[in-house]
mmCIF file of C-alpha atoms and ligand atoms in Angstrom:
data_model
loop_
_atom_site.group_PDB
_atom_site.id
_atom_site.type_symbol
_atom_site.label_atom_id
_atom_site.label_comp_id
_atom_site.label_asym_id
_atom_site.label_seq_id
_atom_site.Cartn_x
_atom_site.Cartn_y
_atom_site.Cartn_z
ATOM 1 C CA UNK A 176 0.000 0.000 0.000
ATOM 2 C CA UNK A 177 2.680 2.536 0.961
ATOM 3 C CA UNK A 178 5.132 4.017 -1.548
ATOM 4 C CA UNK A 179 8.436 2.199 -2.140
ATOM 5 C CA UNK A 180 10.489 5.192 -0.988
ATOM 6 C CA UNK A 181 8.754 5.121 2.391
ATOM 7 C CA UNK A 182 9.270 1.373 2.763
ATOM 8 C CA UNK A 183 13.034 1.698 2.284
ATOM 9 C CA UNK A 184 13.481 4.996 4.122
ATOM 10 C CA UNK A 185 15.692 5.090 7.215
ATOM 11 C CA UNK A 186 13.703 7.370 9.517
ATOM 12 C CA UNK A 187 15.328 10.424 11.080
ATOM 13 C CA UNK A 188 16.984 9.476 14.341
ATOM 14 C CA UNK A 189 15.591 12.058 16.713
ATOM 15 C CA UNK A 190 17.492 13.057 19.822
ATOM 16 C CA UNK A 191 16.161 11.252 22.873
ATOM 17 C CA UNK A 192 16.230 14.274 25.120
ATOM 18 C CA UNK A 193 12.765 13.633 26.617
ATOM 19 C CA UNK A 194 13.617 10.011 27.462
ATOM 20 C CA UNK A 195 16.981 10.919 29.031
ATOM 21 C CA UNK A 196 15.414 13.722 31.089
ATOM 22 C CA UNK A 197 12.903 11.224 32.477
ATOM 23 C CA UNK A 198 15.804 8.950 33.476
ATOM 24 C CA UNK A 199 17.405 11.867 35.325
ATOM 25 C CA UNK A 200 20.442 12.177 33.041
ATOM 26 C CA UNK A 201 22.290 15.383 32.264
ATOM 27 C CA UNK A 202 20.964 16.044 28.757
ATOM 28 C CA UNK A 203 23.461 17.486 26.284
ATOM 29 C CA UNK A 204 22.279 15.698 23.158
ATOM 30 C CA UNK A 205 19.707 17.790 21.284
ATOM 31 C CA UNK A 206 21.214 21.277 21.008
ATOM 32 C CA UNK A 207 18.477 22.734 23.151
ATOM 33 C CA UNK A 208 18.741 25.969 25.078
ATOM 34 C CA UNK A 209 19.382 24.909 28.694
ATOM 35 C CA UNK A 210 17.918 28.076 30.247
ATOM 36 C CA UNK A 211 14.278 28.695 31.182
ATOM 37 C CA UNK A 212 12.057 31.025 29.144
ATOM 38 C CA UNK A 213 11.667 34.696 30.071
ATOM 39 C CA UNK A 214 8.866 35.101 32.681
ATOM 40 C CA UNK A 215 6.844 37.091 30.119
ATOM 41 C CA UNK A 216 6.803 33.996 27.886
ATOM 42 C CA UNK A 217 5.337 31.862 30.669
ATOM 43 C CA UNK A 218 2.809 34.607 31.400
ATOM 44 C CA UNK A 219 1.778 34.789 27.732
ATOM 45 C CA UNK A 220 1.346 31.014 27.614
ATOM 46 C CA UNK A 221 -0.803 31.017 30.758
ATOM 47 C CA UNK A 222 -2.938 33.827 29.388
ATOM 48 C CA UNK A 223 -3.461 32.026 26.099
ATOM 49 C CA UNK A 224 -4.606 28.812 27.792
ATOM 50 C CA UNK A 225 -8.111 30.179 28.303
ATOM 51 C CA UNK A 226 -8.427 30.798 24.559
ATOM 52 C CA UNK A 227 -7.535 27.363 23.219
ATOM 53 C CA UNK A 228 -11.123 26.775 22.094
ATOM 54 C CA UNK A 229 -10.359 29.255 19.266
ATOM 55 C CA UNK A 230 -8.415 28.686 16.054
ATOM 56 C CA UNK A 231 -5.263 30.727 15.470
ATOM 57 C CA UNK A 232 -5.092 33.633 13.008
ATOM 58 C CA UNK A 233 -4.757 31.743 9.681
ATOM 59 C CA UNK A 234 -2.234 34.299 8.353
ATOM 60 C CA UNK A 235 -0.142 34.483 11.537
ATOM 61 C CA UNK A 236 0.031 38.255 11.066
ATOM 62 C CA UNK A 237 1.118 39.064 14.625
ATOM 63 C CA UNK A 238 3.898 36.481 14.531
ATOM 64 C CA UNK A 239 5.133 37.625 11.128
ATOM 65 C CA UNK A 240 5.072 41.246 12.230
ATOM 66 C CA UNK A 241 7.251 40.423 15.224
ATOM 67 C CA UNK A 242 9.695 38.409 13.065
ATOM 68 C CA UNK A 243 9.724 41.191 10.477
ATOM 69 C CA UNK A 244 10.786 43.691 13.145
ATOM 70 C CA UNK A 245 13.384 41.282 14.548
ATOM 71 C CA UNK A 246 15.099 40.732 11.195
ATOM 72 C CA UNK A 247 14.225 44.010 9.478
ATOM 73 C CA UNK A 248 12.563 42.301 6.521
ATOM 74 C CA UNK A 249 9.082 42.778 5.031
ATOM 75 C CA UNK A 250 6.139 40.702 6.230
ATOM 76 C CA UNK A 251 5.749 39.571 2.615
ATOM 77 C CA UNK A 252 9.223 37.993 2.864
ATOM 78 C CA UNK A 253 8.213 35.600 5.672
ATOM 79 C CA UNK A 254 6.529 32.188 5.610
ATOM 80 C CA UNK A 255 5.918 30.261 8.823
ATOM 81 C CA UNK A 256 5.702 26.615 9.831
ATOM 82 C CA UNK A 257 5.630 24.112 12.658
ATOM 83 C CA UNK A 258 9.360 24.225 13.383
ATOM 84 C CA UNK A 259 12.217 24.602 10.903
ATOM 85 C CA UNK A 260 11.776 20.927 9.963
ATOM 86 C CA UNK A 261 8.257 21.634 8.716
ATOM 87 C CA UNK A 262 9.451 24.691 6.774
ATOM 88 C CA UNK A 263 12.268 22.658 5.179
ATOM 89 C CA UNK A 264 9.709 20.062 4.147
ATOM 90 C CA UNK A 265 7.433 22.744 2.700
ATOM 91 C CA UNK A 266 10.325 24.082 0.605
ATOM 92 C CA UNK A 267 10.836 20.587 -0.830
ATOM 93 C CA UNK A 268 7.113 20.204 -1.547
ATOM 94 C CA UNK A 269 6.999 23.615 -3.228
ATOM 95 C CA UNK A 270 10.092 23.165 -5.399
ATOM 96 C CA UNK A 271 10.947 19.528 -6.078
ATOM 97 C CA UNK A 272 9.583 17.281 -8.794
ATOM 98 C CA UNK A 273 10.418 13.578 -9.274
ATOM 99 C CA UNK A 274 14.135 13.061 -10.124
ATOM 100 C CA UNK A 275 15.136 16.687 -9.590
ATOM 101 C CA UNK A 276 18.719 16.726 -8.374
ATOM 102 C CA UNK A 277 19.341 17.966 -4.821
ATOM 103 C CA UNK A 278 22.895 18.781 -3.757
ATOM 104 C CA UNK A 279 23.782 18.210 -0.119
ATOM 105 C CA UNK A 280 27.301 18.949 1.145
ATOM 106 C CA UNK A 281 28.073 16.543 3.993
ATOM 107 C CA UNK A 282 28.458 15.924 6.894
ATOM 108 C CA UNK A 283 25.308 17.870 7.696
ATOM 109 C CA UNK A 284 21.782 17.664 9.113
ATOM 110 C CA UNK A 285 20.334 14.318 8.028
ATOM 111 C CA UNK A 286 16.764 15.569 7.517
ATOM 112 C CA UNK A 287 17.727 17.183 4.188
ATOM 113 C CA UNK A 288 18.251 13.827 2.507
ATOM 114 C CA UNK A 289 15.065 12.386 3.998
ATOM 115 C CA UNK A 290 12.909 15.309 2.862
ATOM 116 C CA UNK A 291 14.404 15.244 -0.641
ATOM 117 C CA UNK A 292 13.899 11.470 -0.852
ATOM 118 C CA UNK A 293 10.252 11.881 0.067
ATOM 119 C CA UNK A 294 9.908 14.003 -3.078
ATOM 120 C CA UNK A 295 11.551 11.205 -5.121
ATOM 121 C CA UNK A 296 14.425 13.566 -5.850
ATOM 122 C CA UNK A 297 17.870 12.383 -6.853
ATOM 123 C CA UNK A 298 20.475 12.990 -4.141
ATOM 124 C CA UNK A 299 23.888 14.457 -4.900
ATOM 125 C CA UNK A 300 26.056 14.265 -1.765
ATOM 126 C CA UNK A 301 29.334 16.154 -1.873
ATOM 127 C CA UNK A 302 31.720 15.373 0.960
ATOM 128 C CA UNK A 303 33.959 17.984 2.572
ATOM 129 C CA UNK A 304 36.030 17.041 5.615
ATOM 130 C CA UNK A 305 34.397 18.845 8.553
ATOM 131 C CA UNK A 306 32.172 20.770 6.119
ATOM 132 C CA UNK A 307 34.936 23.008 4.799
ATOM 133 C CA UNK A 308 32.998 23.750 1.619
ATOM 134 C CA UNK A 309 35.070 25.004 -1.302
ATOM 135 C CA UNK A 310 32.820 27.313 -3.302
ATOM 136 C CA UNK A 311 34.361 26.667 -6.713
ATOM 137 C CA UNK A 312 34.173 22.926 -6.192
ATOM 138 C CA UNK A 313 30.554 22.896 -4.983
ATOM 139 C CA UNK A 314 29.504 25.184 -7.840
ATOM 140 C CA UNK A 315 31.085 22.735 -10.237
ATOM 141 C CA UNK A 316 29.605 19.629 -8.609
ATOM 142 C CA UNK A 317 26.084 21.054 -8.275
ATOM 143 C CA UNK A 318 25.559 22.012 -11.914
ATOM 144 C CA UNK A 319 22.066 21.006 -13.014
ATOM 145 C CA UNK A 320 20.761 20.719 -9.430
ATOM 146 C CA UNK A 321 17.378 22.210 -8.658
ATOM 147 C CA UNK A 322 18.157 22.809 -5.004
ATOM 148 C CA UNK A 323 21.090 22.865 -2.595
ATOM 149 C CA UNK A 324 20.906 22.547 1.187
ATOM 150 C CA UNK A 325 23.454 24.567 3.149
ATOM 151 C CA UNK A 326 23.625 24.835 6.929
ATOM 152 C CA UNK A 327 25.354 27.673 8.789
ATOM 153 C CA UNK A 328 26.494 27.112 11.485
ATOM 154 C CA UNK A 329 26.407 23.524 10.353
ATOM 155 C CA UNK A 330 25.031 20.664 12.406
ATOM 156 C CA UNK A 331 27.127 18.736 13.506
ATOM 157 C CA UNK A 332 30.427 20.502 12.666
ATOM 158 C CA UNK A 333 29.556 23.924 14.150
ATOM 159 C CA UNK A 334 31.317 25.991 11.475
ATOM 160 C CA UNK A 335 29.791 28.687 9.250
ATOM 161 C CA UNK A 336 29.824 28.897 5.454
ATOM 162 C CA UNK A 337 32.356 31.135 3.764
ATOM 163 C CA UNK A 338 31.886 32.452 0.218
ATOM 164 C CA UNK A 339 28.099 32.141 0.270
ATOM 165 C CA UNK A 340 27.702 34.961 -2.240
ATOM 166 C CA UNK A 341 30.026 33.186 -4.609
ATOM 167 C CA UNK A 342 27.774 30.112 -4.473
ATOM 168 C CA UNK A 343 24.572 32.173 -4.795
ATOM 169 C CA UNK A 344 25.856 34.029 -7.860
ATOM 170 C CA UNK A 345 26.955 30.897 -9.668
ATOM 171 C CA UNK A 346 24.330 28.310 -8.725
ATOM 172 C CA UNK A 347 21.266 28.194 -10.974
ATOM 173 C CA UNK A 348 18.957 26.445 -8.514
ATOM 174 C CA UNK A 349 17.548 27.395 -5.114
ATOM 175 C CA UNK A 350 19.889 27.604 -2.114
ATOM 176 C CA UNK A 351 18.136 26.616 1.112
ATOM 177 C CA UNK A 352 20.261 28.059 3.886
ATOM 178 C CA UNK A 353 19.444 26.545 7.276
ATOM 179 C CA UNK A 354 20.218 29.136 9.966
ATOM 180 C CA UNK A 355 18.786 27.181 12.914
ATOM 181 C CA UNK A 356 21.868 28.166 14.977
ATOM 182 C CA UNK A 357 22.633 31.562 13.387
ATOM 183 C CA UNK A 358 22.103 33.633 16.540
ATOM 184 C CA UNK A 359 24.920 31.787 18.309
ATOM 185 C CA UNK A 360 27.384 32.782 15.576
ATOM 186 C CA UNK A 361 26.264 36.390 15.240
ATOM 187 C CA UNK A 362 26.336 35.831 11.484
ATOM 188 C CA UNK A 363 23.349 35.735 9.156
ATOM 189 C CA UNK A 364 22.706 36.001 5.443
ATOM 190 C CA UNK A 365 19.285 37.640 5.876
ATOM 191 C CA UNK A 366 20.632 40.881 4.347
ATOM 192 C CA UNK A 367 21.344 38.968 1.135
ATOM 193 C CA UNK A 368 17.704 38.115 0.413
ATOM 194 C CA UNK A 369 17.218 41.414 -1.400
ATOM 195 C CA UNK A 370 20.117 40.646 -3.758
ATOM 196 C CA UNK A 371 19.564 36.949 -4.477
ATOM 197 C CA UNK A 372 16.276 35.580 -5.707
ATOM 198 C CA UNK A 373 17.580 32.016 -5.372
ATOM 199 C CA UNK A 374 18.059 32.183 -1.587
ATOM 200 C CA UNK A 375 15.645 31.051 1.090
ATOM 201 C CA UNK A 376 16.743 31.115 4.717
ATOM 202 C CA UNK A 377 15.138 28.763 7.230
ATOM 203 C CA UNK A 378 15.118 29.643 10.929
ATOM 204 C CA UNK A 379 13.621 28.427 14.184
ATOM 205 C CA UNK A 380 12.531 29.441 17.675
ATOM 206 C CA UNK A 381 13.824 26.089 18.995
ATOM 207 C CA UNK A 382 17.432 27.026 19.748
ATOM 208 C CA UNK A 383 18.282 30.671 20.566
ATOM 209 C CA UNK A 384 14.746 31.363 21.831
ATOM 210 C CA UNK A 385 14.583 28.071 23.728
ATOM 211 C CA UNK A 386 11.114 27.077 22.475
ATOM 212 C CA UNK A 387 11.931 23.629 21.048
ATOM 213 C CA UNK A 388 8.852 22.135 22.708
ATOM 214 C CA UNK A 389 6.466 24.585 21.050
ATOM 215 C CA UNK A 390 7.494 24.089 17.386
ATOM 216 C CA UNK A 391 7.816 27.406 15.545
ATOM 217 C CA UNK A 392 9.916 27.921 12.416
ATOM 218 C CA UNK A 393 9.962 30.299 9.484
ATOM 219 C CA UNK A 394 11.459 30.982 6.089
ATOM 220 C CA UNK A 395 12.772 34.320 4.840
ATOM 221 C CA UNK A 396 13.276 35.045 1.155
ATOM 222 C CA UNK A 397 13.215 37.836 -1.388
ATOM 223 C CA UNK A 398 11.574 35.411 -3.794
ATOM 224 C CA UNK A 399 7.939 36.333 -3.234
ATOM 225 C CA UNK A 400 6.611 33.595 -5.496
ATOM 226 C CA UNK A 401 8.349 31.040 -3.284
ATOM 227 C CA UNK A 402 7.143 32.649 -0.034
ATOM 228 C CA UNK A 403 3.580 32.747 -1.359
ATOM 229 C CA UNK A 404 3.923 29.101 -2.359
ATOM 230 C CA UNK A 405 5.154 28.129 1.114
ATOM 231 C CA UNK A 406 2.253 29.953 2.728
ATOM 232 C CA UNK A 407 -0.164 28.282 0.352
ATOM 233 C CA UNK A 408 0.936 24.719 1.086
ATOM 234 C CA UNK A 409 1.485 24.791 4.831
ATOM 235 C CA UNK A 410 -1.305 23.082 6.707
ATOM 236 C CA UNK A 411 -3.885 25.547 8.010
ATOM 237 C CA UNK A 412 -3.343 26.470 11.664
ATOM 238 C CA UNK A 413 -0.099 24.438 11.861
ATOM 239 C CA UNK A 414 1.265 26.654 14.666
ATOM 240 C CA UNK A 415 -0.940 26.717 17.738
ATOM 241 C CA UNK A 416 -2.055 29.842 19.631
ATOM 242 C CA UNK A 417 0.140 29.148 22.628
ATOM 243 C CA UNK A 418 3.261 28.843 20.479
ATOM 244 C CA UNK A 419 2.440 32.082 18.657
ATOM 245 C CA UNK A 420 1.982 34.027 21.887
ATOM 246 C CA UNK A 421 5.181 32.547 23.356
ATOM 247 C CA UNK A 422 7.224 33.401 20.260
ATOM 248 C CA UNK A 423 5.967 36.995 20.218
ATOM 249 C CA UNK A 424 6.683 37.387 23.943
ATOM 250 C CA UNK A 425 10.194 35.988 23.413
ATOM 251 C CA UNK A 426 10.849 38.514 20.635
ATOM 252 C CA UNK A 427 9.610 41.305 22.907
ATOM 253 C CA UNK A 428 12.295 40.301 25.403
ATOM 254 C CA UNK A 429 15.220 39.946 23.062
ATOM 255 C CA UNK A 430 17.734 41.362 25.597
ATOM 256 C CA UNK A 431 17.187 38.377 27.879
ATOM 257 C CA UNK A 432 17.911 35.911 25.057
ATOM 258 C CA UNK A 433 20.999 37.843 23.965
ATOM 259 C CA UNK A 434 22.312 37.634 27.551
ATOM 260 C CA UNK A 435 21.692 33.869 27.624
ATOM 261 C CA UNK A 436 23.371 33.495 24.229
ATOM 262 C CA UNK A 437 26.444 35.356 25.485
ATOM 263 C CA UNK A 438 26.564 33.052 28.490
ATOM 264 C CA UNK A 439 26.279 29.958 26.263
ATOM 265 C CA UNK A 440 29.038 31.218 23.954
ATOM 266 C CA UNK A 441 31.295 31.898 26.951
ATOM 267 C CA UNK A 442 30.553 28.430 28.372
ATOM 268 C CA UNK A 443 31.232 26.881 24.962
ATOM 269 C CA UNK A 444 34.752 28.294 24.853
ATOM 270 C CA UNK A 445 35.411 27.222 28.443
ATOM 271 C CA UNK A 446 34.036 23.734 27.818
ATOM 272 C CA UNK A 447 36.093 23.350 24.623
ATOM 273 C CA UNK A 448 39.278 24.120 26.577
ATOM 274 C CA UNK A 449 38.353 21.631 29.301
ATOM 275 C CA UNK A 450 37.608 18.854 26.785
ATOM 276 C CA UNK A 451 40.831 19.557 24.887
ATOM 277 C CA UNK A 452 42.774 18.647 28.046
ATOM 278 C CA UNK A 453 41.924 14.990 27.451
ATOM 279 C CA UNK A 454 44.572 13.570 25.155
ATOM 280 C CA UNK A 455 42.076 11.269 23.464
ATOM 281 C CA UNK A 456 39.764 14.113 22.435
ATOM 282 C CA UNK A 457 39.943 16.839 19.820
ATOM 283 C CA UNK A 458 37.391 19.671 19.709
ATOM 284 C CA UNK A 459 36.438 21.269 16.394
ATOM 285 C CA UNK A 460 36.000 25.061 16.449
ATOM 286 C CA UNK A 461 32.296 25.886 16.813
ATOM 287 C CA UNK A 462 30.130 28.957 16.254
ATOM 288 C CA UNK A 463 26.975 27.218 17.486
ATOM 289 C CA UNK A 464 25.638 26.050 20.874
ATOM 290 C CA UNK A 465 27.311 22.661 20.559
ATOM 291 C CA UNK A 466 30.753 21.165 20.051
ATOM 292 C CA UNK A 467 31.834 18.415 17.699
ATOM 293 C CA UNK A 468 34.396 16.232 19.434
ATOM 294 C CA UNK A 469 36.620 13.721 17.661
ATOM 295 C CA UNK A 470 37.555 10.655 19.671
ATOM 296 C CA UNK A 471 41.017 9.777 18.392
ATOM 297 C CA UNK A 472 40.728 6.039 19.117
ATOM 298 C CA UNK A 473 37.548 3.991 19.005
ATOM 299 C CA UNK A 474 36.238 4.029 22.571
ATOM 300 C CA UNK A 475 32.428 3.889 22.481
ATOM 301 C CA UNK A 476 32.529 7.026 24.579
ATOM 302 C CA UNK A 477 28.861 8.076 24.195
ATOM 303 C CA UNK A 478 27.646 4.806 25.754
ATOM 304 C CA UNK A 479 30.146 5.137 28.591
ATOM 305 C CA UNK A 480 29.033 8.708 29.249
ATOM 306 C CA UNK A 481 25.421 7.584 29.369
ATOM 307 C CA UNK A 482 26.340 5.040 32.036
ATOM 308 C CA UNK A 483 27.949 7.914 33.943
ATOM 309 C CA UNK A 484 24.720 9.917 33.735
ATOM 310 C CA UNK A 485 25.445 12.243 30.801
ATOM 311 C CA UNK A 486 23.653 12.014 27.439
ATOM 312 C CA UNK A 487 25.502 13.361 24.400
ATOM 313 C CA UNK A 488 24.816 12.692 20.708
ATOM 314 C CA UNK A 489 26.855 9.900 19.184
ATOM 315 C CA UNK A 490 27.353 11.031 15.578
ATOM 316 C CA UNK A 491 29.777 8.222 14.752
ATOM 317 C CA UNK A 492 28.866 6.769 11.374
ATOM 318 C CA UNK A 493 27.126 9.927 10.166
ATOM 319 C CA UNK A 494 27.594 10.183 6.411
ATOM 320 C CA UNK A 495 30.686 12.273 5.673
ATOM 321 C CA UNK A 496 32.220 11.915 9.129
ATOM 322 C CA UNK A 497 35.133 9.482 9.525
ATOM 323 C CA UNK A 498 35.776 7.845 12.886
ATOM 324 C CA UNK A 499 34.212 8.231 16.312
ATOM 325 C CA UNK A 500 32.626 11.622 17.050
ATOM 326 C CA UNK A 501 30.359 13.094 19.693
ATOM 327 C CA UNK A 502 28.170 16.161 19.359
ATOM 328 C CA UNK A 503 27.868 17.833 22.723
ATOM 329 C CA UNK A 504 25.362 20.591 23.467
ATOM 330 C CA UNK A 505 26.661 23.380 25.668
ATOM 331 C CA UNK A 506 24.648 23.204 28.866
ATOM 332 C CA UNK A 507 24.467 25.228 32.063
ATOM 333 C CA UNK A 508 27.713 25.517 34.029
ATOM 334 C CA UNK A 509 26.818 22.672 36.403
ATOM 335 C CA UNK A 510 25.856 20.409 33.484
ATOM 336 C CA UNK A 511 29.118 21.089 31.673
ATOM 337 C CA UNK A 512 30.955 20.374 34.907
ATOM 338 C CA UNK A 513 29.109 17.058 35.250
ATOM 339 C CA UNK A 514 30.258 16.150 31.734
ATOM 340 C CA UNK A 515 33.908 16.928 32.528
ATOM 341 C CA UNK A 516 33.734 14.946 35.783
ATOM 342 C CA UNK A 517 32.211 11.980 33.910
ATOM 343 C CA UNK A 518 34.959 12.191 31.271
ATOM 344 C CA UNK A 519 37.577 12.189 34.040
ATOM 345 C CA UNK A 520 36.058 9.051 35.573
ATOM 346 C CA UNK A 521 36.085 7.303 32.194
ATOM 347 C CA UNK A 522 39.365 8.485 30.712
ATOM 348 C CA UNK A 523 41.761 9.041 33.624
HETATM 349 C C1 PLP B 649 20.358 22.261 11.407
HETATM 350 C C2 PLP B 649 18.989 22.088 11.946
HETATM 351 N N1 PLP B 649 17.944 22.509 11.236
HETATM 352 C C3 PLP B 649 16.687 22.366 11.679
HETATM 353 C C4 PLP B 649 16.433 21.775 12.892
HETATM 354 C C5 PLP B 649 14.998 21.587 13.310
HETATM 355 O O1 PLP B 649 14.564 22.615 14.084
HETATM 356 P P1 PLP B 649 13.052 22.696 14.580
HETATM 357 O O2 PLP B 649 13.062 22.309 16.023
HETATM 358 O O3 PLP B 649 12.700 24.136 14.392
HETATM 359 O O4 PLP B 649 12.236 21.787 13.739
HETATM 360 C C6 PLP B 649 17.475 21.327 13.680
HETATM 361 C C7 PLP B 649 17.200 20.695 14.973
HETATM 362 O O5 PLP B 649 18.023 20.149 15.645
HETATM 363 C C8 PLP B 649 18.788 21.481 13.197
HETATM 364 O O6 PLP B 649 19.839 21.029 13.885
#
């Protein structure tokens, strides 16, 4: 009954943050924001609870207005969705026909391949060690592609894309730039949407704004035909009232989230130095809220850490990544300390 592609599909391996939290582990596996929401966000959620008998605004005007102010783009440049994952899927639905070629530099976020496969697209993986994309090379290897997925900062390597404009000027298809972690790097390509019609940027409230549990994402593009298409195909009312109110309240309290971000970035640098002290471990430079750690000799370290009460993401075996690697979310100070103590117990 079901389509062949769905029968053979390897489903996305979601982080098990909820399960680990229940077990009482220190959870550093899903790149979540470890800090609580601003009190105004909680207040907005509580207020909205009494109105859940009503449907949301079908156009999400209030949410788009708040995003438009945040990024200094027009409301007509924004399409929304139920998390960045939903928006990425909508882009694929809007753009891809059967056997269209999709270029995916790897190692990167595994959902891109799944979403493209679901459109019966043809996948063109191009491997760059630790996602050091060479613009001339990717331009060459993506000729004829309808779409290219880029991620900056990239999950799981943590680095940002250089020479984006070079790629945008020379690639004939659509560049989908995933900026899920952009606020942690202080770098964004949003300004480029007015110059490049073939750019759509996908963003989320799950990371910097710490609303992973509420599911709010959006796309920003200067290509109004694409934005209109994305708005047309998203399911009606896909973002609930509570999520909308929370997202708007978060944007109204940007200072708080900037302070948290600065704290996370500071902790990231401190944590990287601590991890580097272990001879077995190498930390890749990161501009996100997580670190990619190479384990120099096969150790099965993620499993051992779990036994010691700390959950990290084992990205060993991820396409485009050679050897054992862990992706570790930067947590609160005490969580990072628990990780270092666990590493000491295992490795010293
Ligand atoms: C690169 C990247 N894009 C998108 C997402 C999905 O974000 P959302 O929670 O908004 O669906 C994630 C989540 O981990 C991610 O790492």
